Structure formats: structure tokens, C-alpha cells
Amino acid sequence: MGFPDRIERTIELAHPPVKVWAALTTAEGLGTWFGNEADIELRPGGKAWMRWNEGGHCADMRVERVEEPHVFGFTWDIFGLPEEDPRRTYVEFTLEPVAAGTRLTVVETGFAQLAEDAYKAAFEGNTRGWQNELGELAGYLDAA
């Protein structure tokens, strides 16, 4: 049985790509709108992490793609799997300048590698998560 492998969301932000890029690729940005604390080594192969106060969750990430200010990609742990599980999903942000600011698309792939129970938790959790997080990104940018 096959599962959808991809979550994709697009949002238009009334801010220039350089400002959106900074929110996505700096410890200050990620630690404000996405998590509560973050660190990032912005280069392919660089390490990054985010921590949330609620539940003490921490996400370890590996930077995979950096094409400033257009494409930023990373892999990270799959929600719901044990920390020692080596499987990861790939997240890629694409920034496109538009008249009103920036069209941001986020795509996360890699869910089809999971068994049905793990797939359901991860795919549904991240689908809801991206909807919420992109709203928080918009709020962060509007307040800055």
C-alpha cells in the first residue's frame, strides 16, 4: 500500500525575500517563530537544532541546501519515531519574489518510508504543524 510522500504548502508574505530568508536561516529567526531556541550552521552539511519549551521537544537537523536567498533545505528527525531511528524527512523552502513580497513554498518529503502507524502520526502531525508554523512565520515577520 502506498502513501502520499509529500506535504506542500505555499504562502504569500508581504516582505522581501531577504527578510524571509533571514527568518528561515538564522538562529534568531528559527528560535522565535518555529521553536523557542535554535542554532544553525548555515552551509550544506551544517548542523542545526531547534528546541520547544512545550514538552521539551528538540529537533536535530542537517542543512542540505543553501542557495541564498532562494532555496533552503534540511533533513530532520521524523515526528513520532524514537530518537535513535536514522530515518529522516527532507524539508525545502523555496522563496520567489512577487509584487507583494515573497511567495514561500515549503515541501516536506520522505513519509512513504514509514509503516502505516508511524506514517499516520508523522504525516498528519506535520501537515497540521506546517499550517500552524507558517502562520507563526507570517506573524513573526509582520511584527518585526
PDB file of N, CA and C in Angstrom, residues 22-92:
ATOM      1  N   ALA A  22      16.150  35.474   6.162  1.00  0.00           N
ATOM      2  CA  ALA A  22      16.731  35.609   7.499  1.00  0.00           C
ATOM      3  C   ALA A  22      15.876  34.903   8.549  1.00  0.00           C
ATOM      4  N   ALA A  23      14.571  34.965   8.402  1.00  0.00           N
ATOM      5  CA  ALA A  23      13.688  34.290   9.356  1.00  0.00           C
ATOM      6  C   ALA A  23      13.840  32.776   9.285  1.00  0.00           C
ATOM      7  N   LEU A  24      14.154  32.256   8.093  1.00  0.00           N
ATOM      8  CA  LEU A  24      14.277  30.808   7.894  1.00  0.00           C
ATOM      9  C   LEU A  24      15.655  30.265   8.231  1.00  0.00           C
ATOM     10  N   THR A  25      16.676  31.094   8.152  1.00  0.00           N
ATOM     11  CA  THR A  25      18.042  30.561   8.160  1.00  0.00           C
ATOM     12  C   THR A  25      18.929  31.091   9.279  1.00  0.00           C
ATOM     13  N   THR A  26      18.366  31.813  10.237  1.00  0.00           N
ATOM     14  CA  THR A  26      19.161  32.290  11.370  1.00  0.00           C
ATOM     15  C   THR A  26      18.625  31.686  12.662  1.00  0.00           C
ATOM     16  N   ALA A  27      19.505  31.571  13.646  1.00  0.00           N
ATOM     17  CA  ALA A  27      19.097  31.047  14.947  1.00  0.00           C
ATOM     18  C   ALA A  27      18.015  31.940  15.568  1.00  0.00           C
ATOM     19  N   GLU A  28      18.180  33.254  15.427  1.00  0.00           N
ATOM     20  CA  GLU A  28      17.189  34.186  15.978  1.00  0.00           C
ATOM     21  C   GLU A  28      15.811  33.962  15.343  1.00  0.00           C
ATOM     22  N   GLY A  29      15.795  33.868  14.006  1.00  0.00           N
ATOM     23  CA  GLY A  29      14.518  33.660  13.321  1.00  0.00           C
ATOM     24  C   GLY A  29      13.887  32.333  13.693  1.00  0.00           C
ATOM     25  N   LEU A  30      14.617  31.239  13.494  1.00  0.00           N
ATOM     26  CA  LEU A  30      14.068  29.907  13.788  1.00  0.00           C
ATOM     27  C   LEU A  30      13.662  29.759  15.247  1.00  0.00           C
ATOM     28  N   GLY A  31      14.444  30.361  16.142  1.00  0.00           N
ATOM     29  CA  GLY A  31      14.163  30.248  17.570  1.00  0.00           C
ATOM     30  C   GLY A  31      13.043  31.146  18.046  1.00  0.00           C
ATOM     31  N   THR A  32      12.498  31.953  17.154  1.00  0.00           N
ATOM     32  CA  THR A  32      11.393  32.834  17.523  1.00  0.00           C
ATOM     33  C   THR A  32      10.074  32.338  16.938  1.00  0.00           C
ATOM     34  N   TRP A  33      10.022  32.111  15.628  1.00  0.00           N
ATOM     35  CA  TRP A  33       8.734  31.721  15.022  1.00  0.00           C
ATOM     36  C   TRP A  33       8.530  30.213  14.977  1.00  0.00           C
ATOM     37  N   PHE A  34       9.597  29.428  14.882  1.00  0.00           N
ATOM     38  CA  PHE A  34       9.452  27.988  14.685  1.00  0.00           C
ATOM     39  C   PHE A  34       9.557  27.253  16.018  1.00  0.00           C
ATOM     40  N   GLY A  35      10.636  27.479  16.728  1.00  0.00           N
ATOM     41  CA  GLY A  35      10.831  26.870  18.043  1.00  0.00           C
ATOM     42  C   GLY A  35      10.951  27.967  19.079  1.00  0.00           C
ATOM     43  N   ASN A  36      11.500  27.612  20.235  1.00  0.00           N
ATOM     44  CA  ASN A  36      11.752  28.603  21.271  1.00  0.00           C
ATOM     45  C   ASN A  36      13.229  28.940  21.387  1.00  0.00           C
ATOM     46  N   GLU A  37      14.057  28.072  20.825  1.00  0.00           N
ATOM     47  CA  GLU A  37      15.502  28.272  20.830  1.00  0.00           C
ATOM     48  C   GLU A  37      16.053  27.497  19.643  1.00  0.00           C
ATOM     49  N   ALA A  38      17.107  28.012  19.008  1.00  0.00           N
ATOM     50  CA  ALA A  38      17.657  27.331  17.841  1.00  0.00           C
ATOM     51  C   ALA A  38      19.122  27.696  17.649  1.00  0.00           C
ATOM     52  N   ASP A  39      19.789  26.890  16.869  1.00  0.00           N
ATOM     53  CA  ASP A  39      21.143  27.185  16.420  1.00  0.00           C
ATOM     54  C   ASP A  39      21.283  26.592  15.025  1.00  0.00           C
ATOM     55  N   ILE A  40      22.073  27.222  14.183  1.00  0.00           N
ATOM     56  CA  ILE A  40      22.216  26.738  12.815  1.00  0.00           C
ATOM     57  C   ILE A  40      23.593  27.092  12.268  1.00  0.00           C
ATOM     58  N   GLU A  41      24.181  26.139  11.610  1.00  0.00           N
ATOM     59  CA  GLU A  41      25.426  26.319  10.873  1.00  0.00           C
ATOM     60  C   GLU A  41      25.015  26.316   9.403  1.00  0.00           C
ATOM     61  N   LEU A  42      24.875  27.492   8.823  1.00  0.00           N
ATOM     62  CA  LEU A  42      24.258  27.659   7.508  1.00  0.00           C
ATOM     63  C   LEU A  42      25.235  27.341   6.371  1.00  0.00           C
ATOM     64  N   ARG A  43      25.370  26.050   6.105  1.00  0.00           N
ATOM     65  CA  ARG A  43      26.169  25.552   4.983  1.00  0.00           C
ATOM     66  C   ARG A  43      25.748  24.112   4.747  1.00  0.00           C
ATOM     67  N   PRO A  44      25.806  23.642   3.514  1.00  0.00           N
ATOM     68  CA  PRO A  44      25.474  22.241   3.275  1.00  0.00           C
ATOM     69  C   PRO A  44      26.326  21.334   4.169  1.00  0.00           C
ATOM     70  N   GLY A  45      25.683  20.428   4.869  1.00  0.00           N
ATOM     71  CA  GLY A  45      26.352  19.561   5.832  1.00  0.00           C
ATOM     72  C   GLY A  45      26.386  20.134   7.232  1.00  0.00           C
ATOM     73  N   GLY A  46      25.958  21.386   7.391  1.00  0.00           N
ATOM     74  CA  GLY A  46      25.963  22.031   8.702  1.00  0.00           C
ATOM     75  C   GLY A  46      24.905  21.448   9.624  1.00  0.00           C
ATOM     76  N   LYS A  47      25.172  21.535  10.907  1.00  0.00           N
ATOM     77  CA  LYS A  47      24.224  21.061  11.906  1.00  0.00           C
ATOM     78  C   LYS A  47      23.325  22.203  12.360  1.00  0.00           C
ATOM     79  N   ALA A  48      22.116  21.839  12.714  1.00  0.00           N
ATOM     80  CA  ALA A  48      21.156  22.809  13.250  1.00  0.00           C
ATOM     81  C   ALA A  48      20.261  22.073  14.236  1.00  0.00           C
ATOM     82  N   TRP A  49      19.641  22.823  15.120  1.00  0.00           N
ATOM     83  CA  TRP A  49      18.667  22.243  16.040  1.00  0.00           C
ATOM     84  C   TRP A  49      17.682  23.321  16.467  1.00  0.00           C
ATOM     85  N   MET A  50      16.525  22.845  16.880  1.00  0.00           N
ATOM     86  CA  MET A  50      15.502  23.720  17.462  1.00  0.00           C
ATOM     87  C   MET A  50      14.953  23.024  18.693  1.00  0.00           C
ATOM     88  N   ARG A  51      14.582  23.821  19.669  1.00  0.00           N
ATOM     89  CA  ARG A  51      14.013  23.293  20.901  1.00  0.00           C
ATOM     90  C   ARG A  51      12.724  24.046  21.203  1.00  0.00           C
ATOM     91  N   TRP A  52      11.725  23.299  21.656  1.00  0.00           N
ATOM     92  CA  TRP A  52      10.453  23.873  22.055  1.00  0.00           C
ATOM     93  C   TRP A  52      10.305  23.735  23.562  1.00  0.00           C
ATOM     94  N   ASN A  53       9.842  24.796  24.223  1.00  0.00           N
ATOM     95  CA  ASN A  53       9.629  24.737  25.675  1.00  0.00           C
ATOM     96  C   ASN A  53       8.525  23.755  26.025  1.00  0.00           C
ATOM     97  N   GLU A  54       7.461  23.771  25.231  1.00  0.00           N
ATOM     98  CA  GLU A  54       6.319  22.894  25.480  1.00  0.00           C
ATOM     99  C   GLU A  54       6.716  21.446  25.184  1.00  0.00           C
ATOM    100  N   GLY A  55       6.745  20.634  26.192  1.00  0.00           N
ATOM    101  CA  GLY A  55       7.075  19.228  26.026  1.00  0.00           C
ATOM    102  C   GLY A  55       8.561  18.942  25.934  1.00  0.00           C
ATOM    103  N   GLY A  56       9.398  19.978  25.916  1.00  0.00           N
ATOM    104  CA  GLY A  56      10.839  19.787  25.866  1.00  0.00           C
ATOM    105  C   GLY A  56      11.332  19.107  24.594  1.00  0.00           C
ATOM    106  N   HIS A  57      10.560  19.201  23.508  1.00  0.00           N
ATOM    107  CA  HIS A  57      10.935  18.550  22.249  1.00  0.00           C
ATOM    108  C   HIS A  57      12.107  19.279  21.609  1.00  0.00           C
ATOM    109  N   CYS A  58      13.036  18.504  21.042  1.00  0.00           N
ATOM    110  CA  CYS A  58      14.174  19.057  20.325  1.00  0.00           C
ATOM    111  C   CYS A  58      14.259  18.376  18.968  1.00  0.00           C
ATOM    112  N   ALA A  59      14.505  19.148  17.925  1.00  0.00           N
ATOM    113  CA  ALA A  59      14.669  18.607  16.574  1.00  0.00           C
ATOM    114  C   ALA A  59      16.101  18.834  16.125  1.00  0.00           C
ATOM    115  N   ASP A  60      16.778  17.744  15.782  1.00  0.00           N
ATOM    116  CA  ASP A  60      18.114  17.833  15.200  1.00  0.00           C
ATOM    117  C   ASP A  60      17.971  17.864  13.693  1.00  0.00           C
ATOM    118  N   MET A  61      18.709  18.760  13.073  1.00  0.00           N
ATOM    119  CA  MET A  61      18.596  18.959  11.635  1.00  0.00           C
ATOM    120  C   MET A  61      19.985  18.930  11.000  1.00  0.00           C
ATOM    121  N   ARG A  62      20.011  18.621   9.721  1.00  0.00           N
ATOM    122  CA  ARG A  62      21.248  18.714   8.933  1.00  0.00           C
ATOM    123  C   ARG A  62      20.921  19.587   7.723  1.00  0.00           C
ATOM    124  N   VAL A  63      21.654  20.671   7.553  1.00  0.00           N
ATOM    125  CA  VAL A  63      21.456  21.565   6.423  1.00  0.00           C
ATOM    126  C   VAL A  63      21.921  20.837   5.156  1.00  0.00           C
ATOM    127  N   GLU A  64      21.063  20.804   4.156  1.00  0.00           N
ATOM    128  CA  GLU A  64      21.360  20.095   2.908  1.00  0.00           C
ATOM    129  C   GLU A  64      21.564  21.028   1.721  1.00  0.00           C
ATOM    130  N   ARG A  65      20.813  22.127   1.705  1.00  0.00           N
ATOM    131  CA  ARG A  65      20.844  23.006   0.519  1.00  0.00           C
ATOM    132  C   ARG A  65      20.746  24.459   0.961  1.00  0.00           C
ATOM    133  N   VAL A  66      21.652  25.285   0.444  1.00  0.00           N
ATOM    134  CA  VAL A  66      21.661  26.715   0.744  1.00  0.00           C
ATOM    135  C   VAL A  66      21.941  27.456  -0.556  1.00  0.00           C
ATOM    136  N   GLU A  67      20.914  28.095  -1.097  1.00  0.00           N
ATOM    137  CA  GLU A  67      21.048  28.930  -2.294  1.00  0.00           C
ATOM    138  C   GLU A  67      20.404  30.274  -1.981  1.00  0.00           C
ATOM    139  N   GLU A  68      21.154  31.095  -1.264  1.00  0.00           N
ATOM    140  CA  GLU A  68      20.635  32.367  -0.764  1.00  0.00           C
ATOM    141  C   GLU A  68      20.263  33.302  -1.898  1.00  0.00           C
ATOM    142  N   PRO A  69      19.145  33.957  -1.849  1.00  0.00           N
ATOM    143  CA  PRO A  69      18.027  33.871  -0.916  1.00  0.00           C
ATOM    144  C   PRO A  69      16.828  33.108  -1.507  1.00  0.00           C
ATOM    145  N   HIS A  70      17.097  32.014  -2.210  1.00  0.00           N
ATOM    146  CA  HIS A  70      16.004  31.345  -2.925  1.00  0.00           C
ATOM    147  C   HIS A  70      15.618  29.961  -2.408  1.00  0.00           C
ATOM    148  N   VAL A  71      16.595  29.153  -1.969  1.00  0.00           N
ATOM    149  CA  VAL A  71      16.287  27.774  -1.570  1.00  0.00           C
ATOM    150  C   VAL A  71      17.071  27.411  -0.312  1.00  0.00           C
ATOM    151  N   PHE A  72      16.357  26.876   0.651  1.00  0.00           N
ATOM    152  CA  PHE A  72      16.953  26.385   1.892  1.00  0.00           C
ATOM    153  C   PHE A  72      16.346  25.027   2.184  1.00  0.00           C
ATOM    154  N   GLY A  73      17.193  24.005   2.361  1.00  0.00           N
ATOM    155  CA  GLY A  73      16.690  22.663   2.632  1.00  0.00           C
ATOM    156  C   GLY A  73      17.449  21.995   3.758  1.00  0.00           C
ATOM    157  N   PHE A  74      16.729  21.160   4.510  1.00  0.00           N
ATOM    158  CA  PHE A  74      17.345  20.402   5.593  1.00  0.00           C
ATOM    159  C   PHE A  74      16.620  19.075   5.773  1.00  0.00           C
ATOM    160  N   THR A  75      17.309  18.141   6.415  1.00  0.00           N
ATOM    161  CA  THR A  75      16.668  16.905   6.860  1.00  0.00           C
ATOM    162  C   THR A  75      16.520  16.996   8.365  1.00  0.00           C
ATOM    163  N   TRP A  76      15.508  16.271   8.867  1.00  0.00           N
ATOM    164  CA  TRP A  76      15.306  16.241  10.312  1.00  0.00           C
ATOM    165  C   TRP A  76      14.619  14.957  10.723  1.00  0.00           C
ATOM    166  N   ASP A  77      14.624  14.750  12.055  1.00  0.00           N
ATOM    167  CA  ASP A  77      14.011  13.560  12.627  1.00  0.00           C
ATOM    168  C   ASP A  77      12.539  13.501  12.244  1.00  0.00           C
ATOM    169  N   ILE A  78      12.019  12.291  12.173  1.00  0.00           N
ATOM    170  CA  ILE A  78      10.610  12.108  11.850  1.00  0.00           C
ATOM    171  C   ILE A  78       9.806  12.080  13.143  1.00  0.00           C
ATOM    172  N   PHE A  79       8.821  12.951  13.218  1.00  0.00           N
ATOM    173  CA  PHE A  79       7.966  13.068  14.396  1.00  0.00           C
ATOM    174  C   PHE A  79       7.358  11.709  14.743  1.00  0.00           C
ATOM    175  N   GLY A  80       7.464  11.347  16.017  1.00  0.00           N
ATOM    176  CA  GLY A  80       6.852  10.119  16.498  1.00  0.00           C
ATOM    177  C   GLY A  80       7.778   8.918  16.520  1.00  0.00           C
ATOM    178  N   LEU A  81       8.934   8.995  15.861  1.00  0.00           N
ATOM    179  CA  LEU A  81       9.885   7.886  15.874  1.00  0.00           C
ATOM    180  C   LEU A  81      10.877   8.071  17.020  1.00  0.00           C
ATOM    181  N   PRO A  82      11.452   6.977  17.514  1.00  0.00           N
ATOM    182  CA  PRO A  82      12.469   7.099  18.576  1.00  0.00           C
ATOM    183  C   PRO A  82      13.667   7.913  18.092  1.00  0.00           C
ATOM    184  N   GLU A  83      14.332   8.597  19.020  1.00  0.00           N
ATOM    185  CA  GLU A  83      15.475   9.447  18.679  1.00  0.00           C
ATOM    186  C   GLU A  83      16.549   8.715  17.894  1.00  0.00           C
ATOM    187  N   GLU A  84      16.763   7.442  18.214  1.00  0.00           N
ATOM    188  CA  GLU A  84      17.842   6.692  17.569  1.00  0.00           C
ATOM    189  C   GLU A  84      17.489   6.196  16.169  1.00  0.00           C
ATOM    190  N   ASP A  85      16.245   6.367  15.737  1.00  0.00           N
ATOM    191  CA  ASP A  85      15.842   5.931  14.399  1.00  0.00           C
ATOM    192  C   ASP A  85      16.548   6.807  13.360  1.00  0.00           C
ATOM    193  N   PRO A  86      17.247   6.206  12.401  1.00  0.00           N
ATOM    194  CA  PRO A  86      18.015   7.006  11.442  1.00  0.00           C
ATOM    195  C   PRO A  86      17.187   7.625  10.309  1.00  0.00           C
ATOM    196  N   ARG A  87      15.928   7.222  10.144  1.00  0.00           N
ATOM    197  CA  ARG A  87      15.124   7.772   9.042  1.00  0.00           C
ATOM    198  C   ARG A  87      14.802   9.237   9.289  1.00  0.00           C
ATOM    199  N   ARG A  88      14.769   9.997   8.191  1.00  0.00           N
ATOM    200  CA  ARG A  88      14.526  11.432   8.269  1.00  0.00           C
ATOM    201  C   ARG A  88      13.663  11.858   7.087  1.00  0.00           C
ATOM    202  N   THR A  89      13.059  13.033   7.212  1.00  0.00           N
ATOM    203  CA  THR A  89      12.381  13.634   6.067  1.00  0.00           C
ATOM    204  C   THR A  89      13.205  14.840   5.610  1.00  0.00           C
ATOM    205  N   TYR A  90      12.946  15.250   4.366  1.00  0.00           N
ATOM    206  CA  TYR A  90      13.630  16.395   3.784  1.00  0.00           C
ATOM    207  C   TYR A  90      12.634  17.538   3.656  1.00  0.00           C
ATOM    208  N   VAL A  91      13.030  18.702   4.146  1.00  0.00           N
ATOM    209  CA  VAL A  91      12.211  19.911   4.088  1.00  0.00           C
ATOM    210  C   VAL A  91      12.931  20.925   3.206  1.00  0.00           C
ATOM    211  N   GLU A  92      12.182  21.503   2.253  1.00  0.00           N
ATOM    212  CA  GLU A  92      12.786  22.507   1.395  1.00  0.00           C
ATOM    213  C   GLU A  92      11.873  23.722   1.299  1.00  0.00           C
TER     214      GLU A  92
END
